[in-house]
Short mmCIF file of C-alpha atoms and ligand atoms in Angstrom, two decimals:
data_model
loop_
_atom_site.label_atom_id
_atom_site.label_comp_id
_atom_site.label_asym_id
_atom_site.label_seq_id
_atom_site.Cartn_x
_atom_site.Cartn_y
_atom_site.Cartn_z
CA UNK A 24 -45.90 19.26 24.32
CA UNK A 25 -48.51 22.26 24.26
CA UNK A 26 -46.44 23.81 21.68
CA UNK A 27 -46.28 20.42 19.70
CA UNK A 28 -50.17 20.81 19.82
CA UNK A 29 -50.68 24.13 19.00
CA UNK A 30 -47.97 22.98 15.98
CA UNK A 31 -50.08 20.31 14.73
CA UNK A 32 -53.09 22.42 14.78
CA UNK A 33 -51.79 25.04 12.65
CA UNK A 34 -50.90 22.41 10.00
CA UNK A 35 -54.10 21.12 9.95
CA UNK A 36 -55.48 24.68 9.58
CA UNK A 37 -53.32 25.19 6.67
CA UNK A 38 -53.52 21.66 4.71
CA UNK A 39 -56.76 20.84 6.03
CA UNK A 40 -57.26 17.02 6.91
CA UNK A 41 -57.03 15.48 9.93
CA UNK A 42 -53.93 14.39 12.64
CA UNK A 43 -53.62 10.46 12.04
CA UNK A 44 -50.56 10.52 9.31
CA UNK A 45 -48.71 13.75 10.90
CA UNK A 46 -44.79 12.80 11.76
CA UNK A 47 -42.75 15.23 13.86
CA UNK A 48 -39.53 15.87 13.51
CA UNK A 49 -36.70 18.47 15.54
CA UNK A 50 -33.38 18.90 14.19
CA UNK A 51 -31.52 21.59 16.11
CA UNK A 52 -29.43 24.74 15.68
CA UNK A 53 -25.42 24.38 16.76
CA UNK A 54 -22.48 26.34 18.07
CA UNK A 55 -19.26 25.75 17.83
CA UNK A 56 -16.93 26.41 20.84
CA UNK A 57 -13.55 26.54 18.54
CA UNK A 58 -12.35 26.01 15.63
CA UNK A 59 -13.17 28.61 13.40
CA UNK A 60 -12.79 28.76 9.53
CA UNK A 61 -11.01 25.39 9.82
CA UNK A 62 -13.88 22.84 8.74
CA UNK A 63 -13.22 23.74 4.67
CA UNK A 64 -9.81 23.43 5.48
CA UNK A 65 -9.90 19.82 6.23
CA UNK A 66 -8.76 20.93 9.61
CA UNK A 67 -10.62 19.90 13.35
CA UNK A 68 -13.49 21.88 15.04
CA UNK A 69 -15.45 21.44 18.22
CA UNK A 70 -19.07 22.28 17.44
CA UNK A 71 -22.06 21.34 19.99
CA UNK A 72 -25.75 21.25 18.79
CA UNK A 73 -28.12 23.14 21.14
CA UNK A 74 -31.55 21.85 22.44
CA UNK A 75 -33.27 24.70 20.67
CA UNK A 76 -33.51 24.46 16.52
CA UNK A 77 -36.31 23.50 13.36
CA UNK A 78 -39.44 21.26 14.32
CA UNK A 79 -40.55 19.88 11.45
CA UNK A 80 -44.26 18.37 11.36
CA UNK A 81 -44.76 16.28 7.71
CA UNK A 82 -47.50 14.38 6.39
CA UNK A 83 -47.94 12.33 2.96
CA UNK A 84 -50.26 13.37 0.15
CA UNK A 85 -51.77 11.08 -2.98
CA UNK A 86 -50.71 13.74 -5.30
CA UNK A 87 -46.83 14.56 -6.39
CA UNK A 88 -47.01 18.12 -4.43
CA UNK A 89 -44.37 19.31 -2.06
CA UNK A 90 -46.17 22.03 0.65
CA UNK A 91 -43.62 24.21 2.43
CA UNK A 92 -44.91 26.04 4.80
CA UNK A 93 -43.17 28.13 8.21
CA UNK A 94 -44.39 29.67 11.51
CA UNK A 95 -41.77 32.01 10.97
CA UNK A 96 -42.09 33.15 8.11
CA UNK A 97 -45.56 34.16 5.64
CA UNK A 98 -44.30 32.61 2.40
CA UNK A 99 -46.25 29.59 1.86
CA UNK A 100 -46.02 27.64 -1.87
CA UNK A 101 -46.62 23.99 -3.17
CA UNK A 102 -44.33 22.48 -5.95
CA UNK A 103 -44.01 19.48 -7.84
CA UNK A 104 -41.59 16.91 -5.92
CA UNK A 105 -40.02 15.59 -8.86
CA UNK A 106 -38.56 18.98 -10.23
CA UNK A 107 -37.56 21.86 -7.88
CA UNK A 108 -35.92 24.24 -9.33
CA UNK A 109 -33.65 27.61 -7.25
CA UNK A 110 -35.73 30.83 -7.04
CA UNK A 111 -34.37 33.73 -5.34
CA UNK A 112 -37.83 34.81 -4.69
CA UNK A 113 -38.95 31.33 -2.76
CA UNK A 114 -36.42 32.62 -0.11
CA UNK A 115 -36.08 30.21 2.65
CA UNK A 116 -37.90 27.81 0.92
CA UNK A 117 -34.82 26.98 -1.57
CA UNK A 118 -33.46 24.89 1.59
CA UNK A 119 -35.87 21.92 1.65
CA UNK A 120 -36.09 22.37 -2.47
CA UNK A 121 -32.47 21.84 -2.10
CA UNK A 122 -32.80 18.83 -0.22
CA UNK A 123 -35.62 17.35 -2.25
CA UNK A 124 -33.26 17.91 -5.20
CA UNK A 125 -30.52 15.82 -3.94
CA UNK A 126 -32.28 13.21 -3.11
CA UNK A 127 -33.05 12.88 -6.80
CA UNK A 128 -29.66 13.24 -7.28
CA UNK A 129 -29.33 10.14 -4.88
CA UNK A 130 -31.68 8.37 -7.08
CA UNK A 131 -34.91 8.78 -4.73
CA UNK A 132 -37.82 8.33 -6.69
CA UNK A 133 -40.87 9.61 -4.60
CA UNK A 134 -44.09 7.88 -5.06
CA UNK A 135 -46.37 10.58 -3.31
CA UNK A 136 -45.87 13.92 -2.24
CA UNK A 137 -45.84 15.30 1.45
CA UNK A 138 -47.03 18.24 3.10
CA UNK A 139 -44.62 20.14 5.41
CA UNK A 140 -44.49 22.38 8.10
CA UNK A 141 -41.21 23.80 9.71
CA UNK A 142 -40.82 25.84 13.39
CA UNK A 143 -37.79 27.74 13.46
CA UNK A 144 -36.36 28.34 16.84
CA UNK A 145 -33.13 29.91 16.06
CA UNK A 146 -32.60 33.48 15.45
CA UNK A 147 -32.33 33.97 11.88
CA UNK A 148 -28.96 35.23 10.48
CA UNK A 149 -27.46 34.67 14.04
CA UNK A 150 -25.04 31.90 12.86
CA UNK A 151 -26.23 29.40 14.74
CA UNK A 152 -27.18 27.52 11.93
CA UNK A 153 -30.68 27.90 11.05
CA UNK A 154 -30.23 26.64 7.37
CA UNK A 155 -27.99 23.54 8.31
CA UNK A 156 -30.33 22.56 10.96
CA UNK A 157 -33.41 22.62 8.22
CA UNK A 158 -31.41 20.65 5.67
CA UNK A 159 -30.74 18.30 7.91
CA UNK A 160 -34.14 18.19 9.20
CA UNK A 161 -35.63 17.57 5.71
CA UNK A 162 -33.53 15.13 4.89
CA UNK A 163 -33.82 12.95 8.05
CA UNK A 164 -37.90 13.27 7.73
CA UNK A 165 -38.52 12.81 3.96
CA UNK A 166 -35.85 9.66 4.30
CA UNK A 167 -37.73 8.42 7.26
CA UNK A 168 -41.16 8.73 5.50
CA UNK A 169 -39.95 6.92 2.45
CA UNK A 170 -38.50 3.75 5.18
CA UNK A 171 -34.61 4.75 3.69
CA UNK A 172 -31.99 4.27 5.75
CA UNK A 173 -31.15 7.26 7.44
CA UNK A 174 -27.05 7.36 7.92
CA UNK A 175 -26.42 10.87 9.59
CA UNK A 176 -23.04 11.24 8.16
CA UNK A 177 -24.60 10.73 4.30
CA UNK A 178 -27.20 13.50 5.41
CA UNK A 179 -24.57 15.66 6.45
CA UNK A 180 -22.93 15.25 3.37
CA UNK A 181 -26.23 15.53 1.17
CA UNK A 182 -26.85 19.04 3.03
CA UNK A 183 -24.07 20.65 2.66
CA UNK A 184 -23.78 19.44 -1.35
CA UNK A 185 -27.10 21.28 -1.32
CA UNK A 186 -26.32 23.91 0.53
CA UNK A 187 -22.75 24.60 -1.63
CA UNK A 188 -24.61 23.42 -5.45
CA UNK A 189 -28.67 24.40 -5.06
CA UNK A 190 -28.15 27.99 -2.62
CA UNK A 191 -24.58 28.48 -3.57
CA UNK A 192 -23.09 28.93 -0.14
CA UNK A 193 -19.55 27.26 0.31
CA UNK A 194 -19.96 26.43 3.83
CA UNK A 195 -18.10 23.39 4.92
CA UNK A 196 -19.38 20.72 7.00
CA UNK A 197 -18.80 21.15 10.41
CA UNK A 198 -22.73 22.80 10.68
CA UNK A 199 -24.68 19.97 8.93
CA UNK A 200 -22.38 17.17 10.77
CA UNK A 201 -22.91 19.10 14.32
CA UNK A 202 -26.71 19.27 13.85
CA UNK A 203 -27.14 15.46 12.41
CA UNK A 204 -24.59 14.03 15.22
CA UNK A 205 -25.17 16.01 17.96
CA UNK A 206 -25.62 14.46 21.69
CA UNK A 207 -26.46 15.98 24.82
CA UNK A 208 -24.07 16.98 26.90
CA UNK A 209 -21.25 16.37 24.65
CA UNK A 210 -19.00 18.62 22.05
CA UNK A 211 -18.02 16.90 19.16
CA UNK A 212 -14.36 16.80 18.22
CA UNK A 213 -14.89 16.42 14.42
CA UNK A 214 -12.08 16.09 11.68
CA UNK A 215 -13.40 17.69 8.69
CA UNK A 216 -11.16 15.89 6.10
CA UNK A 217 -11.65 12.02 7.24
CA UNK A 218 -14.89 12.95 9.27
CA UNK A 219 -13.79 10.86 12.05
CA UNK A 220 -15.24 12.44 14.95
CA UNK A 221 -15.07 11.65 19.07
CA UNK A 222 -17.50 13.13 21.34
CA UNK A 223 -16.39 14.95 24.62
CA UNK A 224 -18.52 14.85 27.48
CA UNK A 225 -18.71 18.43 28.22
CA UNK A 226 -18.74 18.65 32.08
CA UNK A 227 -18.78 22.34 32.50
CA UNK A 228 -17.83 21.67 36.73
CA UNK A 229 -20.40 25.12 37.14
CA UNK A 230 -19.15 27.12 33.97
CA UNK A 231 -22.34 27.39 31.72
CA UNK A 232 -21.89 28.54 28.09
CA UNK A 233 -23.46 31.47 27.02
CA UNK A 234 -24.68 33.05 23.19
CA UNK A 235 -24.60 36.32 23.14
CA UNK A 236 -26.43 37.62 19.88
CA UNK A 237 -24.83 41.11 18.76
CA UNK A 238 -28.23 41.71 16.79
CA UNK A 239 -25.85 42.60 13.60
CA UNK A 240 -26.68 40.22 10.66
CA UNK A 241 -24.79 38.51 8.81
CA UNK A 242 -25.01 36.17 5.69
CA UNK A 243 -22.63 34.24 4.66
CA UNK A 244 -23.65 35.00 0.35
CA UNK A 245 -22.50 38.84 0.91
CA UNK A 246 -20.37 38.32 3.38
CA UNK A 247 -16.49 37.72 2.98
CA UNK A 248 -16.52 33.84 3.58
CA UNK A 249 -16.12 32.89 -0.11
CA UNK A 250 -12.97 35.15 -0.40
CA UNK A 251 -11.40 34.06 2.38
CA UNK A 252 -12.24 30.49 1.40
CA UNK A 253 -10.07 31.81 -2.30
CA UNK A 254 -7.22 33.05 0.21
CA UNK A 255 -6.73 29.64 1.93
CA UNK A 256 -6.45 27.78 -1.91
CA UNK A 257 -4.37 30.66 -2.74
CA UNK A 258 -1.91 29.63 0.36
CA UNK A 259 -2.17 25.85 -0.51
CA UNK A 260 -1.21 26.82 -4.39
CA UNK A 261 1.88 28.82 -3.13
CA UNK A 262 2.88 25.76 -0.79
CA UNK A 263 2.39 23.16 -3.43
CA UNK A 264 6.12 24.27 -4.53
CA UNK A 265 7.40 22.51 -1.40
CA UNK A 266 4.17 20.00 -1.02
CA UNK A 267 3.12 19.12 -4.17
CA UNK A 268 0.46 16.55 -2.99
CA UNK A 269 -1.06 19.32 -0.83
CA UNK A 270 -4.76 19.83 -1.52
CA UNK A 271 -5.98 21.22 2.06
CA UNK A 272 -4.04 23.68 4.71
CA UNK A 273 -4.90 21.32 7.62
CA UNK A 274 -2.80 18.66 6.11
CA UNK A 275 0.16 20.31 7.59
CA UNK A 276 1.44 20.92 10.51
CA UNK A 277 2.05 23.36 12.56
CA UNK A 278 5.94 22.94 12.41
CA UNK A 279 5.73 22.02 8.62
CA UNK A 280 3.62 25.49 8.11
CA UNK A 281 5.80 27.97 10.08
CA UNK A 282 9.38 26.57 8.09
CA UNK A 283 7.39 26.40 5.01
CA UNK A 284 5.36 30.00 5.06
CA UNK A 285 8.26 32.13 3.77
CA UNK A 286 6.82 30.51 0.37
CA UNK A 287 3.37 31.81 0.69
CA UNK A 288 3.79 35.29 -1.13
CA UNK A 289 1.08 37.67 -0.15
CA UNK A 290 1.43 38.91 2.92
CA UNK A 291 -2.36 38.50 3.71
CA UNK A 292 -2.88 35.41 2.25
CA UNK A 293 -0.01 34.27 4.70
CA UNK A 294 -1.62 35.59 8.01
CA UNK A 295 -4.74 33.85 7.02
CA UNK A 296 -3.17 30.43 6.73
CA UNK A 297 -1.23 31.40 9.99
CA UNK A 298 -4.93 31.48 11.41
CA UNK A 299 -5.99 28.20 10.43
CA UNK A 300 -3.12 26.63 11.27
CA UNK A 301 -2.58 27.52 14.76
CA UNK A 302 -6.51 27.39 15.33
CA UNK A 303 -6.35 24.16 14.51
CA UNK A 304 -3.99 23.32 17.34
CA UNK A 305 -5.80 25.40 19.49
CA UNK A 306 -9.32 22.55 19.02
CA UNK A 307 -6.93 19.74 19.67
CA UNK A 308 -5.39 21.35 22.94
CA UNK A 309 -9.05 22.44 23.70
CA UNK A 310 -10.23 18.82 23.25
CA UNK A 311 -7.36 17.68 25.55
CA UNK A 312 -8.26 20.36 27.85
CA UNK A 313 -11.71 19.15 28.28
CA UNK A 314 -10.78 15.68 28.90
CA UNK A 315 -8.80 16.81 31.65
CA UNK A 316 -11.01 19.28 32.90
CA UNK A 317 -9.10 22.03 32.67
CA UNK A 318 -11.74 24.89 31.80
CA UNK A 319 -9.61 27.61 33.24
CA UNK A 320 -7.57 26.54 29.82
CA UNK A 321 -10.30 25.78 27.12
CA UNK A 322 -11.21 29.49 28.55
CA UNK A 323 -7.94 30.57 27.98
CA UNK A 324 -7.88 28.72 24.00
CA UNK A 325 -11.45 30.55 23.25
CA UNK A 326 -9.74 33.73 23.82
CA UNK A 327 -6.66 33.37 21.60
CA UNK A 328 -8.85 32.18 19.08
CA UNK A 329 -11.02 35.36 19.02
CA UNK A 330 -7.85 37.22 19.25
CA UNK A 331 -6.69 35.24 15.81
CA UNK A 332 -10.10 35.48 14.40
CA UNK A 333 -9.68 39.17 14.64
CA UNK A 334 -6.19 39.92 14.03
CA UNK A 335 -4.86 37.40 11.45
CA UNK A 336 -8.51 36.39 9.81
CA UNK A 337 -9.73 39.67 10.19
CA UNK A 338 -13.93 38.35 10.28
CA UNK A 339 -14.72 39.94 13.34
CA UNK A 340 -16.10 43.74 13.18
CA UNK A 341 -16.47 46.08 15.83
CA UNK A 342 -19.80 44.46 16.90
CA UNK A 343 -18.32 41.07 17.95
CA UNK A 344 -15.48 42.63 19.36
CA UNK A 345 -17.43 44.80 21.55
CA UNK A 346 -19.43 41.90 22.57
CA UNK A 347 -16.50 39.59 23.25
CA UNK A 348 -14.35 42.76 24.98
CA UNK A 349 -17.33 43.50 27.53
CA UNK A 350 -17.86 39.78 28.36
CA UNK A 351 -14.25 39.83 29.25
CA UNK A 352 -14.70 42.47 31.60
CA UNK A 353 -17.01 40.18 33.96
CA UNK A 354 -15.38 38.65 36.76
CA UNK A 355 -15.88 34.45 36.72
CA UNK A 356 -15.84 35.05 32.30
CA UNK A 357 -12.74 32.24 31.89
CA UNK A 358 -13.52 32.48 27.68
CA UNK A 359 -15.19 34.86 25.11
CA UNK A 360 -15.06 34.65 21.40
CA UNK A 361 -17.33 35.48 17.85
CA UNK A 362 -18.83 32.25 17.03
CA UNK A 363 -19.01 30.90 13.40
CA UNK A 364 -18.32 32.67 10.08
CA UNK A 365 -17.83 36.03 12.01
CA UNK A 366 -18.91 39.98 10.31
CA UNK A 367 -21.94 39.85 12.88
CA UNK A 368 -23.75 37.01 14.66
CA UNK A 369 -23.17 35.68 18.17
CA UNK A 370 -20.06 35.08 20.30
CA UNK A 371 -19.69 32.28 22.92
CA UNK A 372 -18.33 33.17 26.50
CA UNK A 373 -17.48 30.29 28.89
CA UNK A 374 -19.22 31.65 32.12
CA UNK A 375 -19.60 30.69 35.89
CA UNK A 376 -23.26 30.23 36.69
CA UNK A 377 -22.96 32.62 39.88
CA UNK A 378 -22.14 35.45 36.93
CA UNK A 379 -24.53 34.56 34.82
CA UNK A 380 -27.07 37.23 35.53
CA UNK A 381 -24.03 40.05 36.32
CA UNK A 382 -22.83 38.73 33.04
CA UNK A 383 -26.03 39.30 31.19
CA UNK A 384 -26.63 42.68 32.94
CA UNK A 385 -23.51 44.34 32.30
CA UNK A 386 -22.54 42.88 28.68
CA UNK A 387 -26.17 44.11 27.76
CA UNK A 388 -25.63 48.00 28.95
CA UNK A 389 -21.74 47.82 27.89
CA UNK A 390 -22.57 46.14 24.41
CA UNK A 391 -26.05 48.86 23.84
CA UNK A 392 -23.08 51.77 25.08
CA UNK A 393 -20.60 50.85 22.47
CA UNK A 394 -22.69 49.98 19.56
CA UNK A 395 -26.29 51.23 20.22
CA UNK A 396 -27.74 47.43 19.65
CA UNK A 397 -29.36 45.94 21.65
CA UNK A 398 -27.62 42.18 22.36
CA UNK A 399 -29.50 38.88 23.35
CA UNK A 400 -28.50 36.73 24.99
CA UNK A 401 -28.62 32.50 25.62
CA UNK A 402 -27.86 30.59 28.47
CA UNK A 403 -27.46 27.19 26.55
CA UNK A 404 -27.61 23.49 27.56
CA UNK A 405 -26.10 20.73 24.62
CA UNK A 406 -28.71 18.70 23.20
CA UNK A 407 -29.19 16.09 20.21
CA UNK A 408 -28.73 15.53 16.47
CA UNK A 409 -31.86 15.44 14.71
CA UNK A 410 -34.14 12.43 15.92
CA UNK A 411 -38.25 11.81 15.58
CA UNK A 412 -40.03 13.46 18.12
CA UNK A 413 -43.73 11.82 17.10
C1 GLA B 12 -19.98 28.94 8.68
C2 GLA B 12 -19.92 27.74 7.77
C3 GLA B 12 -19.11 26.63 8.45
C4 GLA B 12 -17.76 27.14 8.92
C5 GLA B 12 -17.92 28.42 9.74
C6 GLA B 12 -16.60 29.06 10.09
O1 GLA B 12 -20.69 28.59 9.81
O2 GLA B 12 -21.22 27.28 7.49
O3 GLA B 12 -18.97 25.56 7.53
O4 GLA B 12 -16.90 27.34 7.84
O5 GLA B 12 -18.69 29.39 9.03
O6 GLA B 12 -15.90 28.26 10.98
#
């Protein structure tokens, strides 16, 4: 609550006023524990959100101004709320403006303006969804303040729309959807194409999960997502000669893919689909492992995955692999694997909490020998989907 303080102080310093007015609301970052590069192919994934993500203090003003304003970061601009238009040069800021501008697009007309301040809590560029987790903050506060109804999945869907149309980013869902939905202790089995989702009570019977952040960047605009996003359509094209409803790879399959692959005529293109279809089985066997308890195999499912991520999808890099190859090394590590889009950002290791500190000691020096990085690392509880704090 100090911090809360301290928050609400700063706003005040920058928008002047007083504290009567000031809502608070926390929205937080995500992993996802498998099922990678499956979420834009309509296919399952098994994301978490994490108690740590974007605090987001808002208040009203008379005017039609929009103040956007971060701890983290010294850009600080107001705008007119009824037209926000994409800037390269307003940076992080083109999230919220995104936001704002779907809402139009939803037919929100905004009486007022509002004044807003955002704490970021997650590592920028670490892929553990810093931008989803501000959409979706945005969304859920300026709906609140407005008395809308606030239906998570619509906000999920709003985000990512904004994410995709206003910042041009093709992510799919699973990162909005994790960070609206989230609840403690739980991973959420989510099907990307019907959005039907089940949450798993993740007992982790003393295996903790731990981020380990390789320190390398990555974004997903210059990164290869997009292409390998063009390589999955290509595979779906190729297949419609057999399936000619087909619109999404995780439509089919497993069996159906490997009779049906021969079709699929780049050799590339093919291994990539291979990928996404057999991580896809992978979540639902990891799912079914968790209701069973069985972490020695959801340990065993987080490996192949990385394996697949690295071999057939090829979006690891020798950071993530060094990363996930030293956590291996550690004795009571049952899982390691790159988290998220992949090219840099953080891996997840499934890790008994006697080895936690070994773990964090020797993946450090092995990871800073290999690469010359220094690594980070997270030991991480599951918390909730965004919610009002004040
Ligand atoms: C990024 C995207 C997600 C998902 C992952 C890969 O995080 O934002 O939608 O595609 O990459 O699984």
């Amino acid at each position: 609550m100090a911090e809360i303080e301290a928050l609400v102080q700063k706003f005040i310093n920058l928008y002047g006023g007083e504290e009567a007015g000031i809502a608070i609301f926390h929205a937080p970052g995500r992993v996802n524990l498998i099922g990678e590069h499956t979420d834009y192919n309509g296919g399952y994934v098994l994301p978490a959100a994490l108690t740590f993500g974007t605090t987001l203090l808002i208040r009203k003003r008379e005017d039609k101004r929009l103040g956007l304003a971060s701890t983290n970061f010294t850009t600080f601009n107001h705008f007119s709320i009824d037209s926000v238009m994409y800037d390269h040069a307003d940076d992080w800021m083109n999230y919220p403006k995104g936001i704002v501008n779907e809402l139009h697009r939803q037919h929100i007309v905004f009486n007022c303006g509002y004044d807003l301040l955002y704490h970021g809590e997650i590592p920028n560029g670490a892929g553990l969804s810093s931008s989803a987790s501000i959409e979706v903050v945005t969304a859920y506060a300026l709906l609140s303040m407005e008395d809308l109804p606030k239906d998570k999945e619509k906000i999920a869907l709003l985000s990512q729309r904004s994410e995709n149309e206003f910042n041009g980013v093709k992510c799919g869902i699973m990162d909005q959807f994790a960070v609206a939905n989230g609840k403690k202790d739980h991973v959420i089995l989510l099907m990307c194409d019907t959005l039907e989702y089940n949450l798993i009570p993740f007992q982790s019977h003393g295996y903790k999960l731990i981020i380990s952040n390789t320190g390398k960047r990555r974004g997903l605009v210059d990164s290869k997502y997009n292409e390998r996003r063009s390589e999955c359509e290509q595979a779906v094209n190729d297949l419609r000669s057999l399936y000619p409803e087909l619109k999404l790879l995780g439509e089919l399959t497993l069996e159906q893919f490997n009779s049906s692959k021969g079709l699929i005529r780049d050799d590339v293109v093919r291994m990539r689909a291979q990928h996404v279809l057999e991580e896809n089985e992978r979540v639902i066997q990891a799912a079914a492992a968790l209701n069973v308890n069985d972490m020695l195999k959801f340990g065993n499912l987080m490996n192949d995955s990385h394996d697949s991520l690295r071999d057939l999808y090829e979006v690891t890099g020798q950071e993530l692999d060094a990363m996930v190859e030293a956590a291996r090394q550690v004795s009571g590590v049952l899982g390691s694997r790159m988290t998220e889009a992949g090219f840099g950002g953080c891996t997840v290791s499934l890790v008994h909490e006697d080895a936690v500190q070994t773990f964090i000691q020797e993946v450090g020096q092995s990871y800073k020998a290999k690469t010359g990085l220094t690594g980070d690392f997270y030991v991480c509880s599951i918390g909730n989907g965004v919610e009002r704090l004040v």
